[in-house]
Amino acid sequence: MWLTDAQKIGVALTSFGGLFMLLGVLLFFDGALLALGNVLFLSGLTLIIGPHKTFYFFARKQKLRGTVCFIGGILLVFFKWPFVGVIVETFGFLNLFGDFFPVILTFLRQLPGVGHILSLPYIRDVADRVAGSRTSVV
């Protein structure tokens, strides 16, 4: 699957957005870094999947609680409440993107170095519980 130039820029913006949000949390909830990370993340996501699909992703009825919390957390960060905003935003993020965690875990288990670590007995149980993966009985 080849990415268009806009999608490549979107991947870069989303990655930088995640990096800025991580730095904002590590630097004692710096509001400017968190706000910049939020803007970069949303603009990158829009470039990756397109504006219409982005709107429909956030506007789905079953994702409404996650959307309200995610946007509300971003607004709290913008209004100088970074600690509370990040908590609300994280809750919204987990509600919005929680369905992708089993897919991400399966992908990580196929990587050479990380897959071995995630396949260790106790780590496997914790990762399955966190991601919500279901184990096969067979």
XYZ file of C-alpha atoms in Angstrom:
138
model
C 0.000 0.000 0.000
C 1.550 3.239 -1.112
C 0.930 6.514 0.649
C 0.243 9.758 -1.130
C 2.354 12.798 -0.336
C -0.432 14.248 1.817
C -0.648 11.009 3.798
C 3.126 10.977 4.323
C 2.929 14.522 5.683
C 0.002 13.395 7.848
C 2.053 10.555 9.323
C 4.846 13.001 10.130
C 2.429 15.499 11.703
C 0.749 12.794 13.763
C 4.126 11.502 14.939
C 5.295 14.975 15.891
C 1.969 15.554 17.629
C 2.464 12.442 19.743
C 6.047 13.491 20.483
C 5.003 16.991 21.549
C 2.245 15.585 23.758
C 4.715 13.185 25.369
C 7.175 16.021 25.949
C 4.383 18.182 27.335
C 3.514 15.511 29.890
C 7.161 14.819 30.760
C 7.841 18.530 31.267
C 5.211 18.804 34.002
C 2.182 19.345 31.774
C 3.497 22.249 29.753
C 0.386 23.731 28.177
C 2.092 25.074 25.058
C 3.614 21.719 24.124
C 0.361 19.913 24.827
C -1.651 22.366 22.730
C 0.829 22.145 19.860
C 0.776 18.343 20.084
C -3.020 18.313 19.937
C -3.117 20.554 16.869
C -0.448 18.497 15.099
C -2.163 15.215 15.975
C -5.564 16.323 14.683
C -4.167 17.881 11.518
C -2.065 14.789 10.822
C -5.034 12.485 11.349
C -7.063 14.628 8.958
C -4.349 14.399 6.301
C -3.984 10.633 6.709
C -7.621 9.595 6.377
C -9.121 12.705 4.778
C -11.445 15.386 6.140
C -14.717 13.562 5.422
C -13.640 10.286 7.018
C -12.219 12.194 9.982
C -15.523 13.978 10.501
C -17.513 10.751 10.213
C -15.118 8.948 12.564
C -15.609 11.544 15.293
C -19.352 11.982 14.590
C -20.392 8.332 14.890
C -23.090 7.745 17.469
C -21.207 4.988 19.299
C -18.101 7.221 19.556
C -19.940 10.299 20.847
C -18.745 10.010 24.466
C -15.139 9.613 23.337
C -15.425 12.545 20.932
C -16.882 14.862 23.575
C -14.187 13.910 26.090
C -11.366 14.175 23.536
C -12.442 17.598 22.243
C -13.268 18.727 25.785
C -9.788 17.713 26.941
C -8.216 19.658 24.090
C -10.280 22.710 25.025
C -9.256 22.368 28.680
C -5.611 22.333 27.605
C -6.225 25.458 25.516
C -7.921 27.152 28.491
C -4.865 26.613 30.753
C -6.056 23.502 32.600
C -3.435 21.083 31.217
C -3.506 18.412 33.939
C -7.279 17.971 33.925
C -7.342 18.361 30.132
C -4.855 15.543 29.593
C -6.824 13.216 31.873
C -10.113 13.968 30.082
C -8.394 13.765 26.700
C -6.832 10.391 27.553
C -10.248 9.028 28.536
C -11.652 10.244 25.228
C -8.676 8.849 23.299
C -9.165 5.418 24.871
C -12.867 5.501 24.016
C -12.199 6.588 20.431
C -9.204 4.449 19.543
C -9.573 1.541 21.990
C -10.863 -0.744 19.233
C -7.462 -0.585 17.517
C -5.439 -1.856 20.499
C -5.804 -5.592 19.701
C -4.705 -4.905 16.113
C -1.687 -2.921 17.338
C -0.803 -5.692 19.817
C -0.963 -8.324 17.068
C 1.305 -6.186 14.875
C 3.799 -5.654 17.715
C 3.909 -9.388 18.414
C 5.070 -9.994 14.835
C 8.094 -7.677 15.192
C 11.375 -9.506 15.821
C 12.522 -7.953 19.127
C 9.278 -6.750 20.609
C 7.353 -9.905 19.686
C 9.554 -12.108 21.841
C 9.121 -9.838 24.856
C 5.340 -9.629 24.387
C 5.152 -13.423 24.153
C 6.663 -14.016 27.595
C 4.158 -15.672 29.960
C 3.320 -12.876 32.411
C 3.740 -10.054 29.910
C 1.415 -11.811 27.470
C -1.359 -11.969 30.073
C -0.978 -8.296 31.016
C -0.811 -7.144 27.373
C -3.904 -9.188 26.479
C -5.800 -7.747 29.409
C -4.781 -4.156 28.602
C -5.538 -4.488 24.893
C -8.745 -6.412 25.474
C -7.615 -9.274 23.247
C -9.518 -12.497 23.424
C -7.576 -15.723 23.521
C -8.640 -18.634 21.371
C -9.773 -21.777 23.161
C -8.523 -23.987 20.349
